[in-house]
PDB file of C-alpha atoms in Angstrom:
ATOM      1  CA  UNK A   1      96.748  84.254 101.754  1.00 43.00           C
ATOM      2  CA  UNK A   2      97.747  81.740 104.531  1.00 46.00           C
ATOM      3  CA  UNK A   3     100.943  83.110 106.392  1.00 44.00           C
ATOM      4  CA  UNK A   4     103.958  79.842 107.773  1.00 45.00           C
ATOM      5  CA  UNK A   5     102.779  78.001 110.482  1.00 49.00           C
ATOM      6  CA  UNK A   6     105.788  77.906 112.904  1.00 48.00           C
ATOM      7  CA  UNK A   7     106.092  73.859 112.352  1.00 50.00           C
ATOM      8  CA  UNK A   8     105.968  74.297 107.974  1.00 50.00           C
ATOM      9  CA  UNK A   9     108.884  73.242 107.198  1.00 56.00           C
ATOM     10  CA  UNK A  10     111.132  75.394 105.128  1.00 54.00           C
ATOM     11  CA  UNK A  11     110.711  73.682 101.788  1.00 63.00           C
ATOM     12  CA  UNK A  12     106.956  74.818 102.591  1.00 61.00           C
ATOM     13  CA  UNK A  13     108.237  78.627 103.508  1.00 55.00           C
ATOM     14  CA  UNK A  14     110.003  79.310 100.091  1.00 61.00           C
ATOM     15  CA  UNK A  15     106.689  77.342  98.203  1.00 64.00           C
ATOM     16  CA  UNK A  16     104.121  80.063 100.055  1.00 63.00           C
ATOM     17  CA  UNK A  17     107.672  82.894  99.050  1.00 60.00           C
ATOM     18  CA  UNK A  18     107.432  81.755  95.554  1.00 64.00           C
ATOM     19  CA  UNK A  19     103.277  82.035  95.752  1.00 66.00           C
ATOM     20  CA  UNK A  20     104.095  85.356  96.566  1.00 61.00           C
ATOM     21  CA  UNK A  21     106.516  86.576  93.879  1.00 62.00           C
ATOM     22  CA  UNK A  22     104.544  85.603  91.371  1.00 65.00           C
ATOM     23  CA  UNK A  23     101.285  87.036  92.906  1.00 64.00           C
ATOM     24  CA  UNK A  24     103.229  90.449  92.801  1.00 62.00           C
ATOM     25  CA  UNK A  25     104.343  89.984  89.242  1.00 63.00           C
ATOM     26  CA  UNK A  26     101.001  89.215  88.936  1.00 63.00           C
ATOM     27  CA  UNK A  27     100.594  92.575  89.136  1.00 60.00           C
ATOM     28  CA  UNK A  28     104.201  94.862  88.318  1.00 60.00           C
ATOM     29  CA  UNK A  29     102.503  95.464  85.155  1.00 60.00           C
ATOM     30  CA  UNK A  30      99.595  97.360  87.394  1.00 57.00           C
ATOM     31  CA  UNK A  31     102.239 100.095  89.197  1.00 53.00           C
ATOM     32  CA  UNK A  32     104.098 103.202  88.431  1.00 55.00           C
ATOM     33  CA  UNK A  33     106.899 104.200  89.215  1.00 56.00           C
ATOM     34  CA  UNK A  34     105.568 106.701  91.148  1.00 58.00           C
ATOM     35  CA  UNK A  35     102.869 104.098  92.061  1.00 63.00           C
ATOM     36  CA  UNK A  36     102.973 100.211  93.100  1.00 68.00           C
ATOM     37  CA  UNK A  37     100.817  97.812  92.784  1.00 71.00           C
ATOM     38  CA  UNK A  38      98.569  98.153  95.279  1.00 74.00           C
ATOM     39  CA  UNK A  39      97.017  96.003  98.220  1.00 77.00           C
ATOM     40  CA  UNK A  40      93.975  95.771  96.078  1.00 80.00           C
ATOM     41  CA  UNK A  41      96.154  94.206  92.738  1.00 81.00           C
ATOM     42  CA  UNK A  42      98.023  91.943  94.907  1.00 81.00           C
ATOM     43  CA  UNK A  43      95.086  91.181  97.490  1.00 83.00           C
ATOM     44  CA  UNK A  44      92.974  90.474  94.343  1.00 86.00           C
ATOM     45  CA  UNK A  45      96.392  88.449  92.047  1.00 86.00           C
ATOM     46  CA  UNK A  46      96.660  86.709  95.418  1.00 87.00           C
ATOM     47  CA  UNK A  47      92.533  85.209  96.361  1.00 90.00           C
ATOM     48  CA  UNK A  48      93.057  84.008  92.008  1.00 91.00           C
ATOM     49  CA  UNK A  49      95.384  82.209  92.967  1.00 90.00           C
ATOM     50  CA  UNK A  50      94.050  80.467  96.155  1.00 92.00           C
ATOM     51  CA  UNK A  51      90.560  79.883  94.304  1.00 95.00           C
ATOM     52  CA  UNK A  52      92.367  77.989  91.482  1.00 94.00           C
ATOM     53  CA  UNK A  53      94.875  75.816  93.880  1.00 93.00           C
ATOM     54  CA  UNK A  54      91.859  75.519  95.613  1.00 95.00           C
ATOM     55  CA  UNK A  55      89.889  73.915  93.000  1.00 95.00           C
ATOM     56  CA  UNK A  56      91.578  72.380  91.144  1.00 95.00           C
ATOM     57  CA  UNK A  57      92.393  70.371  94.966  1.00 95.00           C
ATOM     58  CA  UNK A  58      88.163  69.461  95.178  1.00 95.00           C
ATOM     59  CA  UNK A  59      88.189  68.950  91.521  1.00 94.00           C
ATOM     60  CA  UNK A  60      90.770  65.831  92.689  1.00 95.00           C
ATOM     61  CA  UNK A  61      88.691  65.480  95.271  1.00 95.00           C
ATOM     62  CA  UNK A  62      85.139  64.312  93.747  1.00 95.00           C
ATOM     63  CA  UNK A  63      86.728  62.485  90.819  1.00 92.00           C
ATOM     64  CA  UNK A  64      88.288  60.043  93.974  1.00 94.00           C
ATOM     65  CA  UNK A  65      84.552  60.275  95.939  1.00 92.00           C
ATOM     66  CA  UNK A  66      82.430  60.320  93.058  1.00 90.00           C
ATOM     67  CA  UNK A  67      83.752  58.000  89.354  1.00 88.00           C
ATOM     68  CA  UNK A  68      80.957  58.174  88.265  1.00 84.00           C
ATOM     69  CA  UNK A  69      81.002  62.584  87.694  1.00 83.00           C
ATOM     70  CA  UNK A  70      80.479  64.507  89.429  1.00 83.00           C
ATOM     71  CA  UNK A  71      77.978  66.886  88.063  1.00 87.00           C
ATOM     72  CA  UNK A  72      77.370  70.322  87.681  1.00 90.00           C
ATOM     73  CA  UNK A  73      80.585  70.775  90.611  1.00 92.00           C
ATOM     74  CA  UNK A  74      82.983  68.810  88.357  1.00 92.00           C
ATOM     75  CA  UNK A  75      81.760  72.291  85.866  1.00 92.00           C
ATOM     76  CA  UNK A  76      82.060  74.428  88.052  1.00 92.00           C
ATOM     77  CA  UNK A  77      85.643  73.555  89.125  1.00 94.00           C
ATOM     78  CA  UNK A  78      86.905  72.917  86.190  1.00 93.00           C
ATOM     79  CA  UNK A  79      85.752  76.586  85.099  1.00 93.00           C
ATOM     80  CA  UNK A  80      87.291  77.871  88.244  1.00 93.00           C
ATOM     81  CA  UNK A  81      90.583  75.945  88.321  1.00 92.00           C
ATOM     82  CA  UNK A  82      91.142  74.650  84.664  1.00 92.00           C
ATOM     83  CA  UNK A  83      89.716  77.555  82.473  1.00 89.00           C
ATOM     84  CA  UNK A  84      89.991  80.973  83.823  1.00 86.00           C
ATOM     85  CA  UNK A  85      86.784  81.049  86.268  1.00 83.00           C
ATOM     86  CA  UNK A  86      88.829  81.964  88.935  1.00 82.00           C
ATOM     87  CA  UNK A  87      89.326  85.610  87.537  1.00 88.00           C
ATOM     88  CA  UNK A  88      85.499  86.056  88.324  1.00 92.00           C
ATOM     89  CA  UNK A  89      84.434  87.872  91.271  1.00 91.00           C
ATOM     90  CA  UNK A  90      85.231  85.838  94.163  1.00 93.00           C
ATOM     91  CA  UNK A  91      81.280  86.405  95.754  1.00 94.00           C
ATOM     92  CA  UNK A  92      80.293  84.987  92.000  1.00 94.00           C
ATOM     93  CA  UNK A  93      82.259  81.743  92.621  1.00 94.00           C
ATOM     94  CA  UNK A  94      80.796  82.136  96.298  1.00 95.00           C
ATOM     95  CA  UNK A  95      77.110  81.618  94.063  1.00 93.00           C
ATOM     96  CA  UNK A  96      78.150  79.518  90.904  1.00 92.00           C
ATOM     97  CA  UNK A  97      79.431  76.616  93.940  1.00 92.00           C
ATOM     98  CA  UNK A  98      76.110  77.429  95.751  1.00 90.00           C
ATOM     99  CA  UNK A  99      73.826  76.097  93.274  1.00 84.00           C
ATOM    100  CA  UNK A 100      73.957  72.650  93.621  1.00 79.00           C
ATOM    101  CA  UNK A 101      71.650  69.468  92.313  1.00 80.00           C
ATOM    102  CA  UNK A 102      68.667  67.217  93.561  1.00 83.00           C
ATOM    103  CA  UNK A 103      70.039  64.350  94.867  1.00 84.00           C
ATOM    104  CA  UNK A 104      73.810  65.378  94.793  1.00 88.00           C
ATOM    105  CA  UNK A 105      76.033  62.564  96.678  1.00 90.00           C
ATOM    106  CA  UNK A 106      77.058  63.388 100.117  1.00 91.00           C
ATOM    107  CA  UNK A 107      80.186  63.255  99.723  1.00 93.00           C
ATOM    108  CA  UNK A 108      79.624  65.818  96.365  1.00 92.00           C
ATOM    109  CA  UNK A 109      77.433  68.171  99.098  1.00 92.00           C
ATOM    110  CA  UNK A 110      80.587  68.162 101.428  1.00 93.00           C
ATOM    111  CA  UNK A 111      82.759  68.973  98.409  1.00 95.00           C
ATOM    112  CA  UNK A 112      80.857  71.367  97.990  1.00 94.00           C
ATOM    113  CA  UNK A 113      80.029  73.066 101.557  1.00 94.00           C
ATOM    114  CA  UNK A 114      83.609  73.250 101.311  1.00 95.00           C
ATOM    115  CA  UNK A 115      84.766  74.948  98.359  1.00 96.00           C
ATOM    116  CA  UNK A 116      81.718  77.656  98.566  1.00 95.00           C
ATOM    117  CA  UNK A 117      83.160  77.840 102.875  1.00 96.00           C
ATOM    118  CA  UNK A 118      86.826  78.856 100.939  1.00 96.00           C
ATOM    119  CA  UNK A 119      85.772  80.206  98.325  1.00 96.00           C
ATOM    120  CA  UNK A 120      83.667  82.600 100.809  1.00 96.00           C
ATOM    121  CA  UNK A 121      86.464  83.723 102.823  1.00 94.00           C
ATOM    122  CA  UNK A 122      88.007  84.624 100.051  1.00 94.00           C
ATOM    123  CA  UNK A 123      85.198  86.767  99.125  1.00 94.00           C
ATOM    124  CA  UNK A 124      86.493  88.388 101.869  1.00 92.00           C
ATOM    125  CA  UNK A 125      90.052  88.599 102.083  1.00 89.00           C
ATOM    126  CA  UNK A 126      89.083  90.680  98.761  1.00 90.00           C
ATOM    127  CA  UNK A 127      86.760  92.851  99.800  1.00 89.00           C
ATOM    128  CA  UNK A 128      88.487  93.437 103.287  1.00 86.00           C
ATOM    129  CA  UNK A 129      92.138  94.362 101.816  1.00 82.00           C
ATOM    130  CA  UNK A 130      90.432  95.403  98.409  1.00 77.00           C
ATOM    131  CA  UNK A 131      90.730  99.684  98.200  1.00 63.00           C
ATOM    132  CA  UNK A 132      88.399 100.217 100.595  1.00 64.00           C
ATOM    133  CA  UNK A 133      91.062  99.064 103.448  1.00 71.00           C
ATOM    134  CA  UNK A 134      91.963 103.218 105.184  1.00 73.00           C
ATOM    135  CA  UNK A 135      95.016 102.998 107.414  1.00 75.00           C
ATOM    136  CA  UNK A 136      92.451 104.625 110.380  1.00 75.00           C
ATOM    137  CA  UNK A 137      90.505 100.963 109.426  1.00 72.00           C
ATOM    138  CA  UNK A 138      93.594  98.695 109.244  1.00 74.00           C
ATOM    139  CA  UNK A 139      94.922 100.634 112.808  1.00 75.00           C
ATOM    140  CA  UNK A 140      91.405  99.239 114.266  1.00 72.00           C
ATOM    141  CA  UNK A 141      91.055  95.868 112.854  1.00 72.00           C
ATOM    142  CA  UNK A 142      95.437  95.256 113.527  1.00 75.00           C
ATOM    143  CA  UNK A 143      94.397  96.563 117.276  1.00 68.00           C
ATOM    144  CA  UNK A 144      92.946  93.046 118.661  1.00 63.00           C
ATOM    145  CA  UNK A 145      90.481  90.448 118.625  1.00 58.00           C
ATOM    146  CA  UNK A 146      87.761  93.204 119.835  1.00 67.00           C
ATOM    147  CA  UNK A 147      86.398  94.201 117.113  1.00 72.00           C
ATOM    148  CA  UNK A 148      84.099  90.888 115.525  1.00 75.00           C
ATOM    149  CA  UNK A 149      85.931  92.147 111.668  1.00 78.00           C
ATOM    150  CA  UNK A 150      89.712  92.539 112.489  1.00 80.00           C
ATOM    151  CA  UNK A 151      92.479  90.429 111.479  1.00 83.00           C
ATOM    152  CA  UNK A 152      92.293  87.900 114.824  1.00 86.00           C
ATOM    153  CA  UNK A 153      88.850  87.438 113.229  1.00 86.00           C
ATOM    154  CA  UNK A 154      90.071  86.665 110.521  1.00 86.00           C
ATOM    155  CA  UNK A 155      92.507  84.332 110.714  1.00 87.00           C
ATOM    156  CA  UNK A 156      90.674  82.319 113.657  1.00 89.00           C
ATOM    157  CA  UNK A 157      87.965  82.089 110.398  1.00 91.00           C
ATOM    158  CA  UNK A 158      90.148  80.747 108.257  1.00 90.00           C
ATOM    159  CA  UNK A 159      91.313  78.705 111.382  1.00 91.00           C
ATOM    160  CA  UNK A 160      88.538  76.776 111.455  1.00 93.00           C
ATOM    161  CA  UNK A 161      88.319  75.009 108.434  1.00 90.00           C
ATOM    162  CA  UNK A 162      90.229  72.660 109.638  1.00 91.00           C
ATOM    163  CA  UNK A 163      86.858  71.576 112.570  1.00 93.00           C
ATOM    164  CA  UNK A 164      83.802  72.000 109.854  1.00 95.00           C
ATOM    165  CA  UNK A 165      83.512  74.951 107.034  1.00 95.00           C
ATOM    166  CA  UNK A 166      80.012  75.630 109.097  1.00 95.00           C
ATOM    167  CA  UNK A 167      81.993  77.403 111.567  1.00 95.00           C
ATOM    168  CA  UNK A 168      83.980  79.151 109.003  1.00 95.00           C
ATOM    169  CA  UNK A 169      81.705  80.482 107.207  1.00 96.00           C
ATOM    170  CA  UNK A 170      79.664  81.461 110.808  1.00 94.00           C
ATOM    171  CA  UNK A 171      82.719  83.454 111.566  1.00 93.00           C
ATOM    172  CA  UNK A 172      83.505  84.478 108.034  1.00 95.00           C
ATOM    173  CA  UNK A 173      79.901  85.874 107.956  1.00 94.00           C
ATOM    174  CA  UNK A 174      80.794  87.767 111.512  1.00 92.00           C
ATOM    175  CA  UNK A 175      83.860  89.445 109.820  1.00 90.00           C
ATOM    176  CA  UNK A 176      82.041  90.208 106.384  1.00 91.00           C
ATOM    177  CA  UNK A 177      78.997  91.894 109.063  1.00 92.00           C
ATOM    178  CA  UNK A 178      80.785  94.368 110.078  1.00 88.00           C
ATOM    179  CA  UNK A 179      82.602  95.513 107.363  1.00 87.00           C
ATOM    180  CA  UNK A 180      79.142  96.016 106.150  1.00 88.00           C
ATOM    181  CA  UNK A 181      79.734  93.420 103.346  1.00 90.00           C
ATOM    182  CA  UNK A 182      77.210  91.646 101.219  1.00 93.00           C
ATOM    183  CA  UNK A 183      76.482  88.145 103.419  1.00 95.00           C
ATOM    184  CA  UNK A 184      75.322  85.343 102.053  1.00 95.00           C
ATOM    185  CA  UNK A 185      73.562  82.399 104.270  1.00 91.00           C
ATOM    186  CA  UNK A 186      74.991  78.712 104.854  1.00 87.00           C
ATOM    187  CA  UNK A 187      73.002  75.843 102.889  1.00 75.00           C
ATOM    188  CA  UNK A 188      71.092  73.489 103.694  1.00 69.00           C
TER     189      UNK A 188
END
């Protein structure tokens, strides 16, 4: 779901293109000769893929940061990254990840917030690009950054992960509110 940056290597762009093709193949059976798979179907497939990959990456980082075990976060990440848990609605994933354990290490809490924030962003993409995105709303959101729920605002939320997942969370919340979607308060 992430557009290639200008500085990306051609091989990285090819890998991203391959991911989109695989997602299209995943949803191809849902279309007909008269109607191809919907944008919502494609978005769902890409969100599942993003959450699976992110869960695997955060699970690996958790194993390095907490070699004696990552508690319930480790179990949740395994379910999402390896056992098909990414097929759940993205907001359910957010809720599952937000449930922290008392006495959790600072590293585990940081990784929990990182993954929860990314899942919250993916939930926004899933909800925005689902079946409710009509032509009028698409034109409004593509028209520039003035609208707090614009596509530019979503892109800015994605770019905020580089700085801090809390900033990204706040930007995603602003987008979700602009779209009249349910929001979650950032933990702690």
